[in-house]
Tab-separated table of C-alpha atoms in Angstrom:
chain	number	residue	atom	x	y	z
A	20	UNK	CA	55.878	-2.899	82.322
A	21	UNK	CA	58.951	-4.911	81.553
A	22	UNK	CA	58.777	-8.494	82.428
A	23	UNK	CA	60.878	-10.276	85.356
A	24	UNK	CA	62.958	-12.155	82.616
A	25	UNK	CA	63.926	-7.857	81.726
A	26	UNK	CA	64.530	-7.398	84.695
A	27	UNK	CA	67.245	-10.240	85.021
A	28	UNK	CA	68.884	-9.221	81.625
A	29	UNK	CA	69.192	-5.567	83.005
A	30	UNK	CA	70.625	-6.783	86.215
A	31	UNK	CA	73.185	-8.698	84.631
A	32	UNK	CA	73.980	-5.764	82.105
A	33	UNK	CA	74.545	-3.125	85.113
A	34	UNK	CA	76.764	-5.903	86.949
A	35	UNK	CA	79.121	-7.640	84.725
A	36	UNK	CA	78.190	-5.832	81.422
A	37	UNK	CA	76.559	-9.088	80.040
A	38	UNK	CA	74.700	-8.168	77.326
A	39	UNK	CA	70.837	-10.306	76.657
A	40	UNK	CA	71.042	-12.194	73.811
A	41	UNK	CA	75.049	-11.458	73.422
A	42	UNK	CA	77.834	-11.983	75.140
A	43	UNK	CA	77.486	-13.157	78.871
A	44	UNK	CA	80.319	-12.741	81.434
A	45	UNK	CA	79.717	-15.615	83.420
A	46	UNK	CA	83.281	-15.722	84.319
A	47	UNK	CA	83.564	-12.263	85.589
A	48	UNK	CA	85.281	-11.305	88.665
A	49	UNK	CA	85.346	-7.632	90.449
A	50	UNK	CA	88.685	-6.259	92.340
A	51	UNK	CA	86.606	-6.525	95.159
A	52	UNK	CA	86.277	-10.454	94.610
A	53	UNK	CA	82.675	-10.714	93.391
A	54	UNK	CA	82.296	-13.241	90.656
A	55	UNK	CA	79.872	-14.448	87.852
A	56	UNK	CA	77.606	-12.738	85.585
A	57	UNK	CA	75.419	-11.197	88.807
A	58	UNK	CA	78.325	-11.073	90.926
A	59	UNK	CA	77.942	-12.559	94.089
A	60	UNK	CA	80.030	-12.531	97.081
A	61	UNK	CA	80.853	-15.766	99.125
A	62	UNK	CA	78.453	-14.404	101.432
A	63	UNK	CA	75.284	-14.857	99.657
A	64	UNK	CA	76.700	-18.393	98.123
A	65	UNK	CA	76.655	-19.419	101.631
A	66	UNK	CA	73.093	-18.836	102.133
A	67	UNK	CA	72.338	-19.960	98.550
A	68	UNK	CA	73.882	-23.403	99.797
A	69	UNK	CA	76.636	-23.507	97.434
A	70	UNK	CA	80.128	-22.316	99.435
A	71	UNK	CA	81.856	-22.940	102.606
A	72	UNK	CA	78.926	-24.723	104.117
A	73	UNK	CA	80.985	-26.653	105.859
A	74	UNK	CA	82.552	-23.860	107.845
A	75	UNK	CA	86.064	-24.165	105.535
A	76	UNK	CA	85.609	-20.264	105.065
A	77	UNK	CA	86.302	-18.156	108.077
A	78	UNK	CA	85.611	-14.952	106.890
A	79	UNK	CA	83.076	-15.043	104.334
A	80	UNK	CA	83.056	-11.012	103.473
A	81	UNK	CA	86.885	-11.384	102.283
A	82	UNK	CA	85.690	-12.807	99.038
A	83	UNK	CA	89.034	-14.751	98.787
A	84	UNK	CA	87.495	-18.480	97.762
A	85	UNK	CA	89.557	-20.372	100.258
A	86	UNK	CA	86.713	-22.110	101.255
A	87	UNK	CA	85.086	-25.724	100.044
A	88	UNK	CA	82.308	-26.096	97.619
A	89	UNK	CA	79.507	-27.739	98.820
A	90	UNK	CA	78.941	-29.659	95.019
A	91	UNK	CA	75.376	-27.852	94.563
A	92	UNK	CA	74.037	-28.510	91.012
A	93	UNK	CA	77.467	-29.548	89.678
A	94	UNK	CA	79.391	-26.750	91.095
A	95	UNK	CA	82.658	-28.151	92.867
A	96	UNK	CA	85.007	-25.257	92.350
A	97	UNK	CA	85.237	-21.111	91.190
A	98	UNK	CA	85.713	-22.268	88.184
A	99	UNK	CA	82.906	-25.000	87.824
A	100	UNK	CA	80.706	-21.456	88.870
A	101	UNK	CA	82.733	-19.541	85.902
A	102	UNK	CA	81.579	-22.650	83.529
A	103	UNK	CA	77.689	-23.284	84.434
A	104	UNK	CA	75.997	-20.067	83.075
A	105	UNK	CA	72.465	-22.234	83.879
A	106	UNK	CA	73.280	-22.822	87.149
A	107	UNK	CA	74.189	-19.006	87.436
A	108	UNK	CA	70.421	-18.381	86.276
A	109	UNK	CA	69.024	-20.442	88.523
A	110	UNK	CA	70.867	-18.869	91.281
A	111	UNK	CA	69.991	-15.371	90.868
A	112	UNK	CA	66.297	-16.663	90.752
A	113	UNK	CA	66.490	-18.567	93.774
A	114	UNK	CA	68.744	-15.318	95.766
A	115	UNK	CA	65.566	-12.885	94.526
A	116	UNK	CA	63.566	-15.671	96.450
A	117	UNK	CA	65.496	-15.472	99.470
A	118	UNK	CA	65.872	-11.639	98.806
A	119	UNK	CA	61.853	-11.408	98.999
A	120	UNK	CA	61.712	-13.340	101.998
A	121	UNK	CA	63.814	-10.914	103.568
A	122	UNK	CA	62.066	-8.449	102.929
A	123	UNK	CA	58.809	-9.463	104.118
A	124	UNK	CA	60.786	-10.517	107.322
A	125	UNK	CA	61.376	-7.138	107.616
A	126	UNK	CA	58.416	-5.638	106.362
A	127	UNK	CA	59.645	-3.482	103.903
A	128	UNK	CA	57.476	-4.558	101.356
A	129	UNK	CA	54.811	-2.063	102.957
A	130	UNK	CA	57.056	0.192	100.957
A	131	UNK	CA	55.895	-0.295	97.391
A	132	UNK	CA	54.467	2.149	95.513
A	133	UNK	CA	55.286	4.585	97.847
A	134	UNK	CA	57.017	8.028	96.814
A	135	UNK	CA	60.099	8.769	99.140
A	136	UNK	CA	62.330	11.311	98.895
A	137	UNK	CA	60.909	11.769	95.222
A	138	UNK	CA	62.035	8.374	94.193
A	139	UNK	CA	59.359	5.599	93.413
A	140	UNK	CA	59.712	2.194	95.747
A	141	UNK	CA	58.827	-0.499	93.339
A	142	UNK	CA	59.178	-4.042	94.221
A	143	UNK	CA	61.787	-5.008	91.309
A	144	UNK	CA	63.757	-1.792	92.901
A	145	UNK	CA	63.773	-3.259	96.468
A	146	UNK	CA	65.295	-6.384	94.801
A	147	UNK	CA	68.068	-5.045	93.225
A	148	UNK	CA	69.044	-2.264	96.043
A	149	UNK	CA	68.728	-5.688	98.282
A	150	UNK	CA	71.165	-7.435	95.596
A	151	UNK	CA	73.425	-4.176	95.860
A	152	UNK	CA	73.793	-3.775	99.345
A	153	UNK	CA	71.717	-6.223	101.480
A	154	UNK	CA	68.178	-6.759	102.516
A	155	UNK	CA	69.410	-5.152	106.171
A	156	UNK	CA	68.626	-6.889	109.416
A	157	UNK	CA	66.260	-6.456	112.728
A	158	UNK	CA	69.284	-5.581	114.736
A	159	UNK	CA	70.398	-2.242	112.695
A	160	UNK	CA	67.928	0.534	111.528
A	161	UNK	CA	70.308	2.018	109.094
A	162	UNK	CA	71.811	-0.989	107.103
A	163	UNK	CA	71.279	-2.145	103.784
A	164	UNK	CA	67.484	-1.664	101.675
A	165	UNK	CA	65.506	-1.179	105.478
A	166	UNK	CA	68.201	1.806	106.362
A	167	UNK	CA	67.186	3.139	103.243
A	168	UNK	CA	63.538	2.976	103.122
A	169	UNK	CA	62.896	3.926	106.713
A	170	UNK	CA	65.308	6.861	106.014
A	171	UNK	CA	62.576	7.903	103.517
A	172	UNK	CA	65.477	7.297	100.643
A	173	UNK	CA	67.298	10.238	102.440
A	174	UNK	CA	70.330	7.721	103.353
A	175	UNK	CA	71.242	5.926	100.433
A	176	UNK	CA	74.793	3.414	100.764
A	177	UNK	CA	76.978	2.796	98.334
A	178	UNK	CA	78.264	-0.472	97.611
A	179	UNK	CA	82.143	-0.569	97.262
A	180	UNK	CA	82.364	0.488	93.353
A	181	UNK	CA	80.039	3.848	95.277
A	182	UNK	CA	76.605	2.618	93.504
A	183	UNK	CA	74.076	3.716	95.502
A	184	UNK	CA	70.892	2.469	96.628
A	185	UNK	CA	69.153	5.198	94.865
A	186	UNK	CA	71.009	3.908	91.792
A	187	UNK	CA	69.701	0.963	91.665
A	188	UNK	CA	65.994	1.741	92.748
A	189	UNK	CA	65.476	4.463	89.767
A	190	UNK	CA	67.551	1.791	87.396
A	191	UNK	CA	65.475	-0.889	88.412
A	192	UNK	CA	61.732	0.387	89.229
A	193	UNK	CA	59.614	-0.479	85.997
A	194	UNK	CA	60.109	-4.555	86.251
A	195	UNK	CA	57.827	-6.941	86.865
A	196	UNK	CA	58.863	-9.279	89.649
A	197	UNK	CA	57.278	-12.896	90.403
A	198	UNK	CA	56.664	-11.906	93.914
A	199	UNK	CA	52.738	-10.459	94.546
A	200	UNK	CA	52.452	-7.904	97.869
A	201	UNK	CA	48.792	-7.926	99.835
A	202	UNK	CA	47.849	-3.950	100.750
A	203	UNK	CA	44.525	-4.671	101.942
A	204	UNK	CA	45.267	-4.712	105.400
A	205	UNK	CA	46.454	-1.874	107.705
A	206	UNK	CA	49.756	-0.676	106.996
A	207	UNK	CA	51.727	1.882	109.114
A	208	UNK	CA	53.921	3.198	106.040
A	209	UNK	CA	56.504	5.943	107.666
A	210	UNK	CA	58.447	8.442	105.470
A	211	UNK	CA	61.829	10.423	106.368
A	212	UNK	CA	63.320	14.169	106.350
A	213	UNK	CA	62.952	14.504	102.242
A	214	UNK	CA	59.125	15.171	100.297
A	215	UNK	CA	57.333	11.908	100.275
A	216	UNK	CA	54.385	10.890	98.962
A	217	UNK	CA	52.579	8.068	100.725
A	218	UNK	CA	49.825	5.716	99.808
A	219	UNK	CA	47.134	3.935	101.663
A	220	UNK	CA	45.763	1.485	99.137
A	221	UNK	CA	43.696	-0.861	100.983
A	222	UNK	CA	42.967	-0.962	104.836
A	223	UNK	CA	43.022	1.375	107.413
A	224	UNK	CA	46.441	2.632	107.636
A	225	UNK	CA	48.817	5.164	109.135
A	226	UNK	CA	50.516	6.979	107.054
A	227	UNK	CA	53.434	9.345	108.283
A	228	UNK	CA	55.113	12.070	107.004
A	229	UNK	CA	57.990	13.633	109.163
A	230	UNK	CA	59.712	16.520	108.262
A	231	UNK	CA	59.558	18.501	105.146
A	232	UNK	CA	55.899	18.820	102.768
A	233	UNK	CA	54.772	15.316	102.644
A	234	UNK	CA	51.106	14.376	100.468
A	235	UNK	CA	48.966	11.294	101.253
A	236	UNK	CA	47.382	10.019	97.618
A	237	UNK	CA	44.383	8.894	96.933
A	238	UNK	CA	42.534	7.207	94.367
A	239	UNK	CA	39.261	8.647	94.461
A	240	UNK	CA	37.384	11.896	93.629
A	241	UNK	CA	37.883	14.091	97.115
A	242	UNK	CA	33.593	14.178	97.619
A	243	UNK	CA	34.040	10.337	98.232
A	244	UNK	CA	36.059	11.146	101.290
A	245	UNK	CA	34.947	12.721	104.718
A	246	UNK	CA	38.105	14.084	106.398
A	247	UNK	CA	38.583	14.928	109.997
A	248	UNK	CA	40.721	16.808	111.736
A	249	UNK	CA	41.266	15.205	115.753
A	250	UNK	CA	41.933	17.046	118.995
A	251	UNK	CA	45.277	15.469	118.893
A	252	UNK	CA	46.315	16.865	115.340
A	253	UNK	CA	46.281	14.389	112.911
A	254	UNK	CA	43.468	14.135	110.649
A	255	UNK	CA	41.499	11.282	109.315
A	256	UNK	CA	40.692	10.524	105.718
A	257	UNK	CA	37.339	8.033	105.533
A	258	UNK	CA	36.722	6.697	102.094
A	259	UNK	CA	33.024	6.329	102.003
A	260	UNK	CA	30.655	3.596	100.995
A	261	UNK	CA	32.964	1.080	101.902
A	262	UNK	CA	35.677	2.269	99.648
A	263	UNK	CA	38.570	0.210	98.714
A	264	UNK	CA	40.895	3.005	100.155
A	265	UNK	CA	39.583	2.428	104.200
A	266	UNK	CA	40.007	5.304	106.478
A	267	UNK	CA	43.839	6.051	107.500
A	268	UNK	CA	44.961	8.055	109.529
A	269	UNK	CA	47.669	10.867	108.631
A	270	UNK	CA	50.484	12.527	111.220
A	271	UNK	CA	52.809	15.061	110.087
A	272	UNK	CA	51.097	15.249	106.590
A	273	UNK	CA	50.496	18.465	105.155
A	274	UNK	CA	48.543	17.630	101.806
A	275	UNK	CA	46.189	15.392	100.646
A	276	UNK	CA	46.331	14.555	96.991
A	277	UNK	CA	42.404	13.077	95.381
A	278	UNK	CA	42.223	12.060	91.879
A	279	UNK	CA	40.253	15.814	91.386
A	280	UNK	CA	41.958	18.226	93.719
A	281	UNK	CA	44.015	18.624	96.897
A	282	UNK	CA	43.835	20.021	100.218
A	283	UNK	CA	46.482	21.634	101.855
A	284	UNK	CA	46.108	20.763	106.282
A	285	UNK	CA	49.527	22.819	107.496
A	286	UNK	CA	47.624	26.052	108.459
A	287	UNK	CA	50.181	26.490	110.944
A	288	UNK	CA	52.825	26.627	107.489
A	289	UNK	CA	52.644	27.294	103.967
A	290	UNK	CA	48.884	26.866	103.927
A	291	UNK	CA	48.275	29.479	106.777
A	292	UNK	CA	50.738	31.965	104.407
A	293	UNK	CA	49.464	31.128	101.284
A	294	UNK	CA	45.800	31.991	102.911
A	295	UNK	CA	46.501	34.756	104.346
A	296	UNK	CA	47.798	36.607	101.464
A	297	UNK	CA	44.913	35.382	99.300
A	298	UNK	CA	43.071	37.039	102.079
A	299	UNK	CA	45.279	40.782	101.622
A	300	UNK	CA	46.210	41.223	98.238
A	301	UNK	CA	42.798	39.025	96.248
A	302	UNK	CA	40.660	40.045	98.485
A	303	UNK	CA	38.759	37.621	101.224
A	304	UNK	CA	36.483	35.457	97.970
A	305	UNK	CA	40.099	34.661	96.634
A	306	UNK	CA	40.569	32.405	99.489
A	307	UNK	CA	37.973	29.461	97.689
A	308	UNK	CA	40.233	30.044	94.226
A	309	UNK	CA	41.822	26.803	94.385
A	310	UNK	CA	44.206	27.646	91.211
A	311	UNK	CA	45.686	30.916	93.179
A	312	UNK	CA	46.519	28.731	96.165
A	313	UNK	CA	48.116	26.058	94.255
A	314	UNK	CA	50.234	28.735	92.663
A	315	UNK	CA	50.770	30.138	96.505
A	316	UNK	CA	51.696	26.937	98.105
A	317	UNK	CA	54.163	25.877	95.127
A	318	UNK	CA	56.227	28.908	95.301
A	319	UNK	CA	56.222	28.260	99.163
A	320	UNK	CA	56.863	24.740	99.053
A	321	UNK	CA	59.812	24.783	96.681
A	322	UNK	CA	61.651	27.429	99.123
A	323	UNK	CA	60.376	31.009	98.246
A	324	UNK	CA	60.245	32.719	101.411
A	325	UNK	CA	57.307	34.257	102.285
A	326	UNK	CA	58.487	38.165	101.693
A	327	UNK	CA	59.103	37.419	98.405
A	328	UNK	CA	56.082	35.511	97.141
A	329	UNK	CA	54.209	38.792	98.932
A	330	UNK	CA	56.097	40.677	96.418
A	331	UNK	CA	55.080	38.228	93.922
A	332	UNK	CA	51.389	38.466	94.706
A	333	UNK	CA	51.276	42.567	94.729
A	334	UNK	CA	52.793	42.506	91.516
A	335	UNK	CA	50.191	39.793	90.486
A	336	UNK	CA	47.210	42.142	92.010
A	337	UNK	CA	48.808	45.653	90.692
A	338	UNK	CA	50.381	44.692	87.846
A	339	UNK	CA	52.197	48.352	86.687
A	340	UNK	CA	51.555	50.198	89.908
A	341	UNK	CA	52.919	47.445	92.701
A	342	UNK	CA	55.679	49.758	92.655
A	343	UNK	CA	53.025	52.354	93.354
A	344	UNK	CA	53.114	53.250	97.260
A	345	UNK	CA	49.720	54.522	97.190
A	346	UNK	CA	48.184	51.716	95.077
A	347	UNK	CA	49.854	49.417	97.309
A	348	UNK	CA	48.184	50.983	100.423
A	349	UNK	CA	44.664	51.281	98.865
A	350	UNK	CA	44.594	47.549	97.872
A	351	UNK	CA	45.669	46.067	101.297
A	352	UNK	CA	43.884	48.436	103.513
A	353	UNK	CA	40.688	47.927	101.575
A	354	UNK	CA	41.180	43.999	100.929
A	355	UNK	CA	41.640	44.095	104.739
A	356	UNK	CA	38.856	46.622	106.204
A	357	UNK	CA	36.478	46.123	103.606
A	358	UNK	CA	36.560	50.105	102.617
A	359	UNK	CA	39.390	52.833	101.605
A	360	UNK	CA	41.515	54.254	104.140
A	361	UNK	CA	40.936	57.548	105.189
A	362	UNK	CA	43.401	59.915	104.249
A	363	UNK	CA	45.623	59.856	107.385
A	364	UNK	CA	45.166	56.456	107.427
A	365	UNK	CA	46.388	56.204	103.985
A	366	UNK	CA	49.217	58.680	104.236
A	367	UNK	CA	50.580	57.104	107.637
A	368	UNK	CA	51.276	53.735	105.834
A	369	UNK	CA	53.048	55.515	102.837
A	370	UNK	CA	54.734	57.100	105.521
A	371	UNK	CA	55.870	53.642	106.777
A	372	UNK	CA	57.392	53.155	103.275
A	373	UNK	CA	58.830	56.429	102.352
A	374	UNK	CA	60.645	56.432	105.476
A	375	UNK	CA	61.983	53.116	104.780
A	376	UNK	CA	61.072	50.996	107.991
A	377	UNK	CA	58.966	48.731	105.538
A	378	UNK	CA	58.903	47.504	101.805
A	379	UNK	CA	56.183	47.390	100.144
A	380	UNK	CA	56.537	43.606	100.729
A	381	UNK	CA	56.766	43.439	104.425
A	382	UNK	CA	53.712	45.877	104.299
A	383	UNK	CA	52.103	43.601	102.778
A	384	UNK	CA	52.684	40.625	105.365
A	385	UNK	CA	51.634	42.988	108.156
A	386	UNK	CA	48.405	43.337	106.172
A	387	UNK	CA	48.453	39.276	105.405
A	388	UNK	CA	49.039	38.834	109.593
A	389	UNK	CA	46.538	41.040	111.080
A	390	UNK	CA	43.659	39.781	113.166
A	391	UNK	CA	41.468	41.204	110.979
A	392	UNK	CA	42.562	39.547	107.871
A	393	UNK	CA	42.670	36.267	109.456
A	394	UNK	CA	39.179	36.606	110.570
A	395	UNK	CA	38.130	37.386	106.971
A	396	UNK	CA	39.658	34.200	105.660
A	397	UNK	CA	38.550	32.330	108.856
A	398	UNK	CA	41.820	30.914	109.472
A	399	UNK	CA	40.653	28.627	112.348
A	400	UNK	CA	37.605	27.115	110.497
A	401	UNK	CA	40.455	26.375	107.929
A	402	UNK	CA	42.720	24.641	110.444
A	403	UNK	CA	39.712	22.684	110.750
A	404	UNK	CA	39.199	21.699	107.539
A	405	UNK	CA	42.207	22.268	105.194
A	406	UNK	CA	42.461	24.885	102.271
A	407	UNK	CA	41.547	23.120	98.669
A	408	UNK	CA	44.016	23.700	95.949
A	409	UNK	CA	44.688	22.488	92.601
């Protein structure tokens, strides 16, 4: 982990190019009227108790420095800031501790360590996205580092150069910050529209997925945890023997991710598919083979429709004969019935695909979607209790 003092170096590198133990720009100033070695706006000097205090400045987002100075630490003028490098690292130390504040005003530090979107929240992240294009406020759900995280790091603003908050938070995510965040009491940790993967830690927490495949993670070995599924749909994952990870409880999540294996809860999606074609082409045992259903639900959850990762699976089964009607037939029919078809049974479905009203793909979903099948695979007891993958 790189240290906090790293992390101020690097911010000062990405904003005015100042380079640690080298050259410093403390007298830098954007076209957008941003000044110093962090460049800050008359804005945030205003709440660091340094400019126009005295209401001199009427417009404090023009960045034009018409405004008084309020004589903080020295500084009178622009150019007393351009000339007091110190001062300038004491100010970016005290704005990351009004920055923090902020943040827990908002509760967005409930966000850290959470995976959103496929981008890691870290708390030296939420700093410098804050730095880049506000904290946000109570009044707007779309502004600044809280529009960001509660879009699940789906909506990410630019500042006016076009940096964007994702930018910052993969630029800045491996620092270590002064600031210490308390997960041991319940959370409700929400993510957006992209794939997020959310994290308990300690207390009894909500965790929420939304759209797209979203994974709670956790910590332990998945024998440590009883999980439940409740009449209303969501499920409930109980660490046992008072374990630090509490029991939480999961909405619109469809896997769970344990330190040994994971179980896939979206019968009703990729995990009913990915089943049910265990069930017709492997054969109903296939359905406790947790490698084949990882492979099934990866294929699924990265976009592959379901036609083609039947196609995928035949030729998995058949190898040199899934282009081989009867083959084809024999395997479903049999995976499906538990014997051989007879022979009109057999030639009526090569029928189907001589003719051409099916492929020998969508054959095989209307083997995958039978009753029968289902019932081999005991798709409901699995809605009840998730399918394991690795």
């Amino acid at each position: 982990m790189n240290t906090y003092q790293n992390f101020v170096d690097a911010l000062g590198f990405r904003e005015s190019s100042s380079i640690p133990g080298g050259a410093q720009h403390y007298d830098a100033e954007n076209p957008f009227g941003f000044i110093g070695k962090y460049q800050f706006g008359e804005a945030a000097l205003f709440d660091l108790g340094y400019y126009g205090i005295d209401g001199s400045d009427g417009n404090l987002f023009r960045n034009d420095w018409t405004g008084n100075w309020s004589g903080k630490n020295g500084i009178n003028s622009k150019q007393d800031y351009f000339d007091h490098g110190v001062v300038q690292e004491i100010i970016i130390r005290d704005w990351h501790e009004i920055l923090w504040r902020r943040i827990q005003f908002l509760e967005l530090e409930k966000f850290e360590g959470q995976t959103l979107n496929g981008q890691l929240i870290t708390a030296s992240g939420m700093l410098a996205v804050a730095h880049l294009i506000g904290a946000g406020s109570r009044s707007s759900d779309t502004a600044g580092l809280k529009g960001y995280l509660l879009s699940g790091a789906v909506l990410s603003p630019e500042d006016a150069n076009g940096t964007s908050a994702n930018d910052y938070m993969e630029l800045f995510a491996s620092f270590e910050t002064p600031f210490t965040i308390d997960h041991g009491f319940a959370e409700r940790i929400e993510g957006g529209s992209g794939k997020d993967y959310l994290t308990g830690f300690g207390g009894n927490d909500t965790l929420i997925g939304n759209a797209a495949i979203d994974t709670a993670v956790y910590s332990d070995q998945s024998s440590n945890y009883e999980i439940n599924k409740l009449a209303n749909g969501r499920w409930t994952v109980n660490h046992l023997a008072d374990g630090t990870d509490g029991m939480d409880t999961l909405i619109d999540i469809e896997r769970i991710a344990f330190s040994d294996s994971s179980l896939a809860l979206d019968l009703d999606g990729n995990a009913g598919i990915t089943a049910k074609l265990l069930g017709a082409v492997f054969g109903q045992a296939s359905i406790s083979n947790k490698q084949l259903a990882g492979t099934g639900l990866r294929f699924l959850d990265n976009g592959v429709s379901y036609e083609t990762l039947t196609q995928l699976a035949l030729d998995a089964a058949l190898g040199n004969n899934a282009t081989d009607r009867n083959a084809v037939v024999n395997l479903l029919y049999e995976n499906v019935t538990g014997f051989p078809p007879s022979a009109a049974d057999e030639a009526h479905f090569v029928g189907l695909l001589d003719s051409g009203e099916h492929t020998i793909a969508s054959i095989g979903i209307l083997a995958a979607e039978t009753a029968l099948n289902q019932n081999n695979i005991d798709l409901i007891g699995l809605s009840q209790t998730g399918l394991e993958f690795f």
